[in-house]
Coordinates of C-alpha atoms and ligand atoms in Angstrom, one line a residue:
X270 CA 36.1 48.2 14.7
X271 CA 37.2 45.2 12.2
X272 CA 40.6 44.4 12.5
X273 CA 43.0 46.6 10.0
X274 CA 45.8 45.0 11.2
X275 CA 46.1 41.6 11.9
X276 CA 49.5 41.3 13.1
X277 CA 50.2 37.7 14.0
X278 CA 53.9 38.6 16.1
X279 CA 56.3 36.3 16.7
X280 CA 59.8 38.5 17.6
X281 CA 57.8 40.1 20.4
X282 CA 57.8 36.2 22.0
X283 CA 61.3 36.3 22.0
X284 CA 62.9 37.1 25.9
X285 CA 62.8 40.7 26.6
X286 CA 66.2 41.1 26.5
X287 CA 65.6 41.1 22.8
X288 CA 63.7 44.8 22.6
X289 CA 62.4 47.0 24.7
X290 CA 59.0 47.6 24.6
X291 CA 57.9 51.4 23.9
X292 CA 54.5 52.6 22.3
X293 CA 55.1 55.7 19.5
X294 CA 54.5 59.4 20.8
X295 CA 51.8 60.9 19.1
X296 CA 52.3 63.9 16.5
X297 CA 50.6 67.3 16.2
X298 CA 48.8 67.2 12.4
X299 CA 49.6 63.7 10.8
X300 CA 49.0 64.3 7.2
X301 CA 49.5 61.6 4.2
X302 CA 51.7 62.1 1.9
X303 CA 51.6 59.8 0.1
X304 CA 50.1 55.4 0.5
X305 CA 51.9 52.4 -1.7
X306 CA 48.6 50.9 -3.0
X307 CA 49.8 47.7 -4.7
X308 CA 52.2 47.0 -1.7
X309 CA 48.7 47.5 0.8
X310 CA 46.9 45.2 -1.3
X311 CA 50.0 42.4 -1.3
X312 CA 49.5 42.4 2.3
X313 CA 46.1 42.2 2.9
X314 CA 45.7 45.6 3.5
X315 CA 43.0 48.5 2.7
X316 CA 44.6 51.1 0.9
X317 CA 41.4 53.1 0.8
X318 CA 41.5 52.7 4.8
X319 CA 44.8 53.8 5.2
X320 CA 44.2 56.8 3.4
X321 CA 41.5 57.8 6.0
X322 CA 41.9 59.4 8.9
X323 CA 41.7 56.7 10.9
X324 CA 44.4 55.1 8.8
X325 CA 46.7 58.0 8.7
X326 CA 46.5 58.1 12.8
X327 CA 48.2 54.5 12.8
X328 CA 50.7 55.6 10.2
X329 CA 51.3 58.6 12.4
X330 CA 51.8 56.7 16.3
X331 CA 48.8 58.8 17.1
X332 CA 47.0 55.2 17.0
X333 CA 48.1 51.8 17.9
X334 CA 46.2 48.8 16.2
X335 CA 44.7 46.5 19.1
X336 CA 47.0 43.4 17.9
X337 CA 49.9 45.8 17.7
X338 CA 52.5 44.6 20.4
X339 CA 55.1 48.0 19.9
X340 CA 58.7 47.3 19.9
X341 CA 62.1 48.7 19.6
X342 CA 64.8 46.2 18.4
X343 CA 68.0 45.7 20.1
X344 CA 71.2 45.9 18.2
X345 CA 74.6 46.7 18.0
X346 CA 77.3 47.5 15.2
X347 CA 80.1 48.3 13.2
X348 CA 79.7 52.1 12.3
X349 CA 82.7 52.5 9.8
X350 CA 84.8 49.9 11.6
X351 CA 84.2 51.1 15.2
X352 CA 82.2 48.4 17.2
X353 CA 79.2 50.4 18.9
X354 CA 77.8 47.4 22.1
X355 CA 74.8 49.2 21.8
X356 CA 72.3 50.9 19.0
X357 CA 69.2 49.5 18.5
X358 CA 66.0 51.0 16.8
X359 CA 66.5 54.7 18.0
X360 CA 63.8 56.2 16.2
X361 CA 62.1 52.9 14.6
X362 CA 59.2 51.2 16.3
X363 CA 58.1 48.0 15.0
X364 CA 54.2 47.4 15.0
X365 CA 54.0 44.0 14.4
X366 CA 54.3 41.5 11.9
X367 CA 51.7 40.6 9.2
X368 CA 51.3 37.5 7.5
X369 CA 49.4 37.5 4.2
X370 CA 47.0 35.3 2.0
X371 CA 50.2 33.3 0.5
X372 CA 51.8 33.0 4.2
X373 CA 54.4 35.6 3.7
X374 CA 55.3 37.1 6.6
X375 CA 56.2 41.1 6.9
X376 CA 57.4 43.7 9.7
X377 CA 55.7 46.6 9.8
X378 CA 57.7 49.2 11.4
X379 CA 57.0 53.0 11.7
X380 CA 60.3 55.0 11.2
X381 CA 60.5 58.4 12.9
X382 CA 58.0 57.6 15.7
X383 CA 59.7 59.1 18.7
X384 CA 62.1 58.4 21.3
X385 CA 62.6 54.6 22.7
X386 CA 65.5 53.8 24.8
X387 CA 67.8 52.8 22.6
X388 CA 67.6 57.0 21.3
X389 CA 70.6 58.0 23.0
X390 CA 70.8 61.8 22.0
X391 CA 68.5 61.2 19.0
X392 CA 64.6 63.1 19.2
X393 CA 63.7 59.4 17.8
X394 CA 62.3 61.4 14.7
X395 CA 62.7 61.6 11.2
X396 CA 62.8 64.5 8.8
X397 CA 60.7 65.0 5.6
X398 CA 64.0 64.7 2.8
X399 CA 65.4 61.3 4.1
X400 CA 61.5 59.5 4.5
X401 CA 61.1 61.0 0.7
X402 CA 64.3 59.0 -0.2
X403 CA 63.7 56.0 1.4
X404 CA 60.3 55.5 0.1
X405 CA 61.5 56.6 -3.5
X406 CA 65.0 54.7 -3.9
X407 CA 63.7 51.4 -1.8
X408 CA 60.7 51.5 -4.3
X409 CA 62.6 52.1 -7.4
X410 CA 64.9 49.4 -5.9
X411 CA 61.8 47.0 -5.8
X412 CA 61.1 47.8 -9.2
X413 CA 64.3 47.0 -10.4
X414 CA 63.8 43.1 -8.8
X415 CA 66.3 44.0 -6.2
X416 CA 65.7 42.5 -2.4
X417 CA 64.5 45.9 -0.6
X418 CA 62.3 46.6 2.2
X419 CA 59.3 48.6 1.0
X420 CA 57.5 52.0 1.9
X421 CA 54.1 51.3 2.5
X422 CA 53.5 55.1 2.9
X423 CA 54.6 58.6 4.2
X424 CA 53.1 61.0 6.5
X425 CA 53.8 64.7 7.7
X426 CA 53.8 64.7 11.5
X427 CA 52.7 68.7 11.5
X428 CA 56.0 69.2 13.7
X429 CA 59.3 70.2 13.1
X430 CA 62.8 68.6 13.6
X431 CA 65.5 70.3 14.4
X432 CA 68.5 69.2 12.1
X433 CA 70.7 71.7 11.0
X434 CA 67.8 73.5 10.5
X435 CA 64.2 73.3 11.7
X436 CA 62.6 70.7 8.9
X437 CA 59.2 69.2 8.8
X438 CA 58.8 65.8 10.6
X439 CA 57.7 62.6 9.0
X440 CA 57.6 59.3 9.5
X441 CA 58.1 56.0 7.0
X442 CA 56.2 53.3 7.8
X443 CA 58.8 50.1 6.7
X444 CA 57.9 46.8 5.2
X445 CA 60.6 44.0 5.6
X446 CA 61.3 40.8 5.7
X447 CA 62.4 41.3 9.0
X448 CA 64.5 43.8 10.8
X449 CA 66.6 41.7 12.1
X450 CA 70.9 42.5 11.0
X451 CA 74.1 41.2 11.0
X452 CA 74.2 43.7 14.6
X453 CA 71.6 42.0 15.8
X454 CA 74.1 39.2 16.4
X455 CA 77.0 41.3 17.3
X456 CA 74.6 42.5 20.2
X457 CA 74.0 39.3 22.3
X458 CA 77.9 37.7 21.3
X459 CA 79.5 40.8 22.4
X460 CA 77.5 40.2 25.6
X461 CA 78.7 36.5 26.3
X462 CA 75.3 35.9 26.0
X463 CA 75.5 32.5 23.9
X464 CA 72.1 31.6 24.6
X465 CA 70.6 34.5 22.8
X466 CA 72.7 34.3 20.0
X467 CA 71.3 31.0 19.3
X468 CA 67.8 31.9 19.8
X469 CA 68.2 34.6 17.6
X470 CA 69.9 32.1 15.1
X471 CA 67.0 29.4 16.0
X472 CA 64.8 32.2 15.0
X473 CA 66.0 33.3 11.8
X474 CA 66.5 29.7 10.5
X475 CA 62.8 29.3 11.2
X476 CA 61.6 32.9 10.0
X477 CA 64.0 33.3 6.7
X478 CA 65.9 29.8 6.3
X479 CA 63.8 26.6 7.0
X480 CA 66.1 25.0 4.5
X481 CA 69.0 25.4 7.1
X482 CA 66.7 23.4 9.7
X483 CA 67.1 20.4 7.9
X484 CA 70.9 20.6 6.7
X485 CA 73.3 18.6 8.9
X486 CA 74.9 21.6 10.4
X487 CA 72.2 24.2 10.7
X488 CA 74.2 26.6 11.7
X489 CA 76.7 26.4 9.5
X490 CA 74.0 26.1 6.9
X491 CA 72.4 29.5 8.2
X492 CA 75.9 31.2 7.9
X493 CA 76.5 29.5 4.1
X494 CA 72.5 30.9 3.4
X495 CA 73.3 34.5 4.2
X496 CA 76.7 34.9 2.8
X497 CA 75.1 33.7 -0.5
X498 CA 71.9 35.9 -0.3
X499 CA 74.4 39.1 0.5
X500 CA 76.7 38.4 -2.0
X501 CA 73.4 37.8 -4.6
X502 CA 72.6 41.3 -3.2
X503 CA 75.9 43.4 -3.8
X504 CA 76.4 41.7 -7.0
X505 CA 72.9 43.5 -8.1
X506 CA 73.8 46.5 -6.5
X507 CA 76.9 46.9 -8.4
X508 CA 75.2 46.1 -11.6
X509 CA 72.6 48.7 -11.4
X510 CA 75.5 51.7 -9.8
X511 CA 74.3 51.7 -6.3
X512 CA 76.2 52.8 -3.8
X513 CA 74.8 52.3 -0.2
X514 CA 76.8 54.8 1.3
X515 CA 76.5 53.3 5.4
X516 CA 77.4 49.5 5.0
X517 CA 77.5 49.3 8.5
X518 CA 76.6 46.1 10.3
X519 CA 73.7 47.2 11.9
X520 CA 73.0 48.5 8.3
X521 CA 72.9 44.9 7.0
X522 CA 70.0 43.1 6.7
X523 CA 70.1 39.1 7.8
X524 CA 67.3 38.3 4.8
X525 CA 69.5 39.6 2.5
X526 CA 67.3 42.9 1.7
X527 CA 69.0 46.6 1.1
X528 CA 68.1 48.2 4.1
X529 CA 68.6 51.9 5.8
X530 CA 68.5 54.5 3.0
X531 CA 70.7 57.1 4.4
X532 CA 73.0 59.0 1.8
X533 CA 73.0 56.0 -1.0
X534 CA 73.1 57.4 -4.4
X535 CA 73.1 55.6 -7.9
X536 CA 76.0 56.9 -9.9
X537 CA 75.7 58.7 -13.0
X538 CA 78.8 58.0 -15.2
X539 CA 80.8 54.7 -14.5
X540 CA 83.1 55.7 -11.6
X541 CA 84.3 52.8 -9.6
X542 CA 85.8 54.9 -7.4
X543 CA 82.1 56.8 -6.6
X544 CA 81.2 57.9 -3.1
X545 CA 78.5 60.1 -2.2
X546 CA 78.1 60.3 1.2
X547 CA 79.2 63.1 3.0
X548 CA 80.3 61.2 6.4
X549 CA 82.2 59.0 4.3
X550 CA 85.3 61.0 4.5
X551 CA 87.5 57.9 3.3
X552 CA 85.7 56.0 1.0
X553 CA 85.2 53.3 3.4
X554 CA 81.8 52.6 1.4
X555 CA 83.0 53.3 -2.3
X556 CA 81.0 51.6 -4.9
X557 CA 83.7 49.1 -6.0
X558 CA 84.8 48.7 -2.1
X559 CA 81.4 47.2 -1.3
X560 CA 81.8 43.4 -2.2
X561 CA 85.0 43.7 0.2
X562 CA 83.1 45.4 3.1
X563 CA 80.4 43.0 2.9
X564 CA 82.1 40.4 3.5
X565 CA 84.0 41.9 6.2
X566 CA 80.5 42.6 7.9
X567 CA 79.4 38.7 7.0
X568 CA 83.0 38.0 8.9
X569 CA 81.3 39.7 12.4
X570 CA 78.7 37.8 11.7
X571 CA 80.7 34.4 11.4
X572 CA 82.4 35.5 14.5
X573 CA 79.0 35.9 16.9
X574 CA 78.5 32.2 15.1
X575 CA 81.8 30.3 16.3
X576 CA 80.1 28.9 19.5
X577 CA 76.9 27.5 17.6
X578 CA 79.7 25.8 15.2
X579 CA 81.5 23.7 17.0
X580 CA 82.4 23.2 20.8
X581 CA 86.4 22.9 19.6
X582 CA 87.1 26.8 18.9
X583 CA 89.9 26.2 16.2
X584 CA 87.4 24.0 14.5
X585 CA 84.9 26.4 14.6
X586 CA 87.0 29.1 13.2
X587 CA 88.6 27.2 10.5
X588 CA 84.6 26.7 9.5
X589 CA 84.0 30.4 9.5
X590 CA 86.6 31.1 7.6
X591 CA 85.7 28.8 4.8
X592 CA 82.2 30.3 5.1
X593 CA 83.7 33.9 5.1
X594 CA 86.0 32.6 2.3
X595 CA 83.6 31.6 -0.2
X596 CA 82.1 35.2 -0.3
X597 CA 83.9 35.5 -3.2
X598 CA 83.3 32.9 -5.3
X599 CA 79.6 33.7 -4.5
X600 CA 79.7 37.3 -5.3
X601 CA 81.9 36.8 -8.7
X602 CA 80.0 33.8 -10.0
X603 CA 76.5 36.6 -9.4
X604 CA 77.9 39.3 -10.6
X605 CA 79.4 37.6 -13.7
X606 CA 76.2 35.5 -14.7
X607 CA 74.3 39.2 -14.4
X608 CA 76.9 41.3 -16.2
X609 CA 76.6 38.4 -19.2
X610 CA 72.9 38.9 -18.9
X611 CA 73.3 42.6 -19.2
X612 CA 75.5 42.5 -22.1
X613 CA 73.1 40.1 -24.4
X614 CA 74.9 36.4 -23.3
X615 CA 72.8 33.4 -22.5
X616 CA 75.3 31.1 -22.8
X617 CA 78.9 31.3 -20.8
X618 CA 82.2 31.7 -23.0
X619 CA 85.9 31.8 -22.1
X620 CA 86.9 35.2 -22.5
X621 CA 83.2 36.9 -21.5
X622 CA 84.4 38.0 -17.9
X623 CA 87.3 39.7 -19.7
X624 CA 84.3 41.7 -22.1
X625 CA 82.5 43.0 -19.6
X626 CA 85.5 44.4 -17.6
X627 CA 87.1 46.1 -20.9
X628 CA 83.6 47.3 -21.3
X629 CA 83.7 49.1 -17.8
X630 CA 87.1 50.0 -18.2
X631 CA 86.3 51.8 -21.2
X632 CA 83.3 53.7 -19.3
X633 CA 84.9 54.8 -16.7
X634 CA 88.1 56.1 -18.6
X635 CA 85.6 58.1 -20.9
X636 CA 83.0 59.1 -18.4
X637 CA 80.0 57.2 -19.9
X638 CA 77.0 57.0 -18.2
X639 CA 76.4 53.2 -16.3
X640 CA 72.9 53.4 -16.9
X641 CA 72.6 54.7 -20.6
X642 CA 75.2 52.5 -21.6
X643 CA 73.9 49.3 -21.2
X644 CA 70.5 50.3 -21.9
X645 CA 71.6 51.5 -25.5
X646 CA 73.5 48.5 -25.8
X647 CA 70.4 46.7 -25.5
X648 CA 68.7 48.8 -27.8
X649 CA 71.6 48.0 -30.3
X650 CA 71.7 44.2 -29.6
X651 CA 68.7 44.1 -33.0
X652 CA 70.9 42.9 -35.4
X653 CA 72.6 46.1 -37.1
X654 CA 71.4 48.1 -34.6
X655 CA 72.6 51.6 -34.0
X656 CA 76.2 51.4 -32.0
X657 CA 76.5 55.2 -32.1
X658 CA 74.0 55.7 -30.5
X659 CA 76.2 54.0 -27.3
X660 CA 79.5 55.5 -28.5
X661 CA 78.5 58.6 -28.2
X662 CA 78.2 58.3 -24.8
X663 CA 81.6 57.7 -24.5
X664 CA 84.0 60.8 -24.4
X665 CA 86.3 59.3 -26.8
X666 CA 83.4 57.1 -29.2
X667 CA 86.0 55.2 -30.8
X668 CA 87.0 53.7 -27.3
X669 CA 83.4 52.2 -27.9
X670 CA 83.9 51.3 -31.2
X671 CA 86.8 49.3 -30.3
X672 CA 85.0 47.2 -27.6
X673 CA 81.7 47.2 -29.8
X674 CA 83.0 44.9 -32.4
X675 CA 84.5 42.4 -30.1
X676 CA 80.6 42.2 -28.4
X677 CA 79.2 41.6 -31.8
X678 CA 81.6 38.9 -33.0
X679 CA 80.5 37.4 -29.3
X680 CA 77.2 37.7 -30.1
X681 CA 77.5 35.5 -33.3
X682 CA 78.2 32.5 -30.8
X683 CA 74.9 32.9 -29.0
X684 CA 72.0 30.7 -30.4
X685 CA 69.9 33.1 -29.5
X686 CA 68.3 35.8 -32.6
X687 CA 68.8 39.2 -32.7
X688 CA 65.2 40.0 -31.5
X689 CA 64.5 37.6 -28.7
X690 CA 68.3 39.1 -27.1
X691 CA 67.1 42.9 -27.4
X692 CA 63.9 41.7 -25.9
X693 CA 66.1 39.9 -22.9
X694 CA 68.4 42.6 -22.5
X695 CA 65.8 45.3 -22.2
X696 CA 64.8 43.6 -19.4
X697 CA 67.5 43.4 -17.0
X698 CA 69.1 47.1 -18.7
X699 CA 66.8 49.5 -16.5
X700 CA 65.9 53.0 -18.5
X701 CA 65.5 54.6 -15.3
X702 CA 66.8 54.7 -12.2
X703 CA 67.0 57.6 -9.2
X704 CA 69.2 59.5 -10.5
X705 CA 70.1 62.0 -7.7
X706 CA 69.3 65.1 -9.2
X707 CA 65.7 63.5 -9.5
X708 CA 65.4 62.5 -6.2
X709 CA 66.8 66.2 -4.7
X710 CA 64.2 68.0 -6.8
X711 CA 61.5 65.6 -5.1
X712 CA 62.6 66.3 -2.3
X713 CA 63.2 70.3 -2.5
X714 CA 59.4 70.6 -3.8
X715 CA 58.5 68.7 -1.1
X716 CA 60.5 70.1 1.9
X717 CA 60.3 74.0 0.2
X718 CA 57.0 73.8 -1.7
X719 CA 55.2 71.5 0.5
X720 CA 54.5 70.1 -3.9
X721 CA 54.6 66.4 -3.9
X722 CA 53.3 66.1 -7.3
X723 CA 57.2 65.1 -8.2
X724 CA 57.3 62.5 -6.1
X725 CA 54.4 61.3 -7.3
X726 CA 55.6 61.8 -10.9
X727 CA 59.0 59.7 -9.9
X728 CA 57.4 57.0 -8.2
X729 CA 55.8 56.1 -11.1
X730 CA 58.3 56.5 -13.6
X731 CA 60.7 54.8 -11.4
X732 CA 57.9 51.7 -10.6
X733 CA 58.3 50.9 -14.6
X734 CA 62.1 50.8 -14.9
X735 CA 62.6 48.8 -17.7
X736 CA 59.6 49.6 -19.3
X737 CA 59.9 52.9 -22.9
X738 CA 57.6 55.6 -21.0
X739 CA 58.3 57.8 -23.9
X740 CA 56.0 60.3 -22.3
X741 CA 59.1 60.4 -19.3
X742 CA 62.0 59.9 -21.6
X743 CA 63.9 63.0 -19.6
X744 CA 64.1 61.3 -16.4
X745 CA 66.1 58.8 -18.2
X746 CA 68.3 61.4 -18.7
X747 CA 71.8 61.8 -16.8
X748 CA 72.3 65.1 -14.7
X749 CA 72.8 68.5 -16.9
X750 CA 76.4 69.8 -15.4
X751 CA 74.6 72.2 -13.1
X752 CA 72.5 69.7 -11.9
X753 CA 74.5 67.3 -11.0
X754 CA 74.7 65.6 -6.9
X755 CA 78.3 65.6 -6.0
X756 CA 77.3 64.5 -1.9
X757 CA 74.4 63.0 -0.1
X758 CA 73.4 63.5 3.6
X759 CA 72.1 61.1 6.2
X760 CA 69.9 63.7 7.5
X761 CA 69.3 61.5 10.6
Ligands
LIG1063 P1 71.5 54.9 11.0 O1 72.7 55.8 10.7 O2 70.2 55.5 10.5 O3 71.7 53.5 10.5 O4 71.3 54.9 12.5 C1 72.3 54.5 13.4 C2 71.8 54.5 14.8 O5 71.4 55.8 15.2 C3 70.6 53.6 15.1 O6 70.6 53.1 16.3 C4 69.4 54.6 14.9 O7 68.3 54.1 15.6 C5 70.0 55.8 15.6 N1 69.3 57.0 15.2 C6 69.4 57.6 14.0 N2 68.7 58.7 13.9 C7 68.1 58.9 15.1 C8 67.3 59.9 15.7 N3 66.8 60.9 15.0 N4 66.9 59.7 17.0 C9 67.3 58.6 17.7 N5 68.1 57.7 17.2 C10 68.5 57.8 15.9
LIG1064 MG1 70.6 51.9 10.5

């Protein structure tokens, strides 16, 4: 047999403290569902093969690739403010890593593939509705040019889980960067165990950060590194209305990627007080809460840090905090050069922060859709173009209005012409995103009807965001009142 998989691995060299190594257990029927063809071919991989039988038995666990060295991470983490010593990949095996023709280097990871010992009570599978959203949202998410990890496919296991009710298995099979979080650290400090915290550090400076190898203080450089790339991330989450839902450390990705699709949701209309998830009883993880609770995550990271940062421990904590500290000036300098992009504005005026806020305020008071709005905007930016077309989006248009002629007087200090700005702001103003409703009906087809032509319908839409698709124009569309997704489940 050639080789499918030639994983070249590199976390399975770390000390064994670092995982434990477990192979997946088999399933009854595997079945695709569904395999991410450009996503194969990026890394080197035969779609057409993993589409075959033989393919779909590695997707399943029912077949582990000869340079396969299987693995469940170790971890810990902050689960809604409580510190848990020990979680770890409790359902998540990692097959190896893969590096393709331009040297980029991926985990492959099989999500739902049975018990390891980090399971605790967990059967170490996954069910049907929550692989669907994963693949769909992290894919739409990629789309968008947002850091994700990717679905390279889906597969039916032929077996139940038992959730609240008996649903049909699947499993995910997870691209990253690297699986390594923000727990991942909290793991080894809250163990005393120094030595693997800086392995782990030497590691991702050498995996994700080479830069950092080279800075004066590495590690000081690695903790500046992630703090930007997280608040680069939040600042596009907030900009498209995604709402993670389980920002909890072992939930946050060290490269910086949106990782663990539990109950996220995109919002609908502009609420900056959204939350979705139905175990977040207090809002811990409320859209406009998220820039806050990252950082308070990238704070337990700065903490497992202090002993890589300086032998004098008030030193080293005075150099966490300015780390920590600077979250904000990172996150509000992202997420205001973005919003300016979104609203037509190349250049940088006093005055601008203060447009796009009124803008937002004026959305949410009136209910307007976050989406619509700033695609129609875009649509509008031509010159003359047609502002009712946004207003009426608004509950009270003339709360638009208002706002609207302020952004065009704006617009007359921008070099830029009409055309070339539409043209801009079509492209960072998505037409579609997973709108909930969307993403349940996928996933009641699927789970009901065993009918997976919606997904496949959605992927596609959803891998075009930005692009007219007139032929899909509805799934542009906001919820219908009966339609709409008021909670979202982990389903783990
Ligand atoms: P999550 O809420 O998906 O981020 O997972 C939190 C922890 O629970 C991680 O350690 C997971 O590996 C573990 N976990 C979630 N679902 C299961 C399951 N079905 N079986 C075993 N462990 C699980
Ligand atoms: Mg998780």
């Amino acid at each position: 047999m050639t080789v499918r998989f030639p994983f070249d691995n590199t976390y399975a060299r770390l000390p064994e403290r670092f995982f434990a190594r477990v192979a997946p257990t088999p399933v009854r029927a595997p079945r695709l569902v569904r395999v991410n063809e450009p996503l194969a071919a990026q890394l080197g991989l035969d779609p057409d093969w993993l589409a075959s039988e033989e393919g779909v038995e590695v997707l399943a666990g029912n077949r582990v690739p000869e340079t396969a060295e299987t693995i469940a991470t170790a971890y810990a983490g902050h689960q809604f403010g409580t510190f848990v010593p020990q979680l770890g990949d409790g359902r998540a095996i990692l097959l190896g890593e893969l590096v393709n023709r331009a040297g980029v280097r991926r985990d492959i990871q099989l999500k739902g593939a049975g018990r390891t010992p980090f399971s605790r009570g967990g059967d170490g599978r996954a069910a049907l509705g929550p692989v669907l959203r994963e693949y769909v949202v992290g894919e739409a998410m990629a789309a968008l040019g947002i850091p994700t990890t990717r679905a390279l496919a889906a597969v039916v296991t032929g077996e139940a889980v038992l959730r609240e009710t008996a649903l049909p298995g699947a499993i995910l099979t997870r691209v990253a960067s690297s699986h390594i979080r923000v727990g991942t650290f909290q793991y080894f400090a809250s163990r005393r165990d120094v030595e693997g915290v800086r392995l782990l550090a030497d590691y991702v400076i050498a995996r994700h950060y080479p830069d950092a190898a080279r800075a004066e203080r590495p590690y000081r450089a690695l903790l500046d590194v992630v703090i930007r790339a997280q608040a680069d991330l939040i600042a596009q989450w907030m900009l498209v209305g995604f709402i993670h839902g389980v920002m909890n450390t072992d939930n946050m990705s060290i490269a910086g990627e949106t990782i663990d699709y539990g109950p996220c949701a995109f919002m609908d209309a502009y609420d900056p007080g959204a939350v979705f998830s139905e175990i977040d009883r207090y809002g811990r993880y409320a859209y406009f809460r998220q820039p806050a609770l990252a950082q308070w995550n990238l704070a337990r990271l700065a903490e497992c840090l202090l002993p890589l940062l300086s032998n004098d421990t008030s030193a080293a904590v005075a150099e966490a905090e300015e780390a920590v500290g600077a979250f904000t000036s990172c996150f509000e300098q992202a997420y205001q050069g973005k919003l300016r992009r979104k609203l037509g504005l190349l250049t940088e005026c006093e005055g601008d922060s203060e447009l796009g806020r009124d803008l937002l305020e004026a959305m949410a008071a009136n209910g307007a859709d976050f989406t619509l709005t700033f695609r129609r905007l875009s649509e509008a930016a031509s010159g003359d173009g047609d502002d009712a077309g946004v207003g009426s989006l608004f509950a009270d248009p003339s709360a638009y209005d208002e706002w609207g002629a302020r952004w065009r007087r704006r617009l007359e200090q921008e070099p830029t012409d009409a055309a070339t700005r539409r043209a801009a702001m079509l492209a960072v103003n998505p037409a579609y995103i997973p709108r909930n409703h969307r993403v349940e009906a996928v996933i009641r087809a699927a789970v009901d009807e065993a009918d997976f032509a919606p997904l496949h319908e959605l992927v596609k839409v959803l891998s075009h965001p930005f692009e007219a698709q007139p032929a899909f124009a509805r799934y542009a569309d906001p919820p219908r009142e009966h339609e709409r997704v008021l909670q979202t489940f982990c389903g783990t």
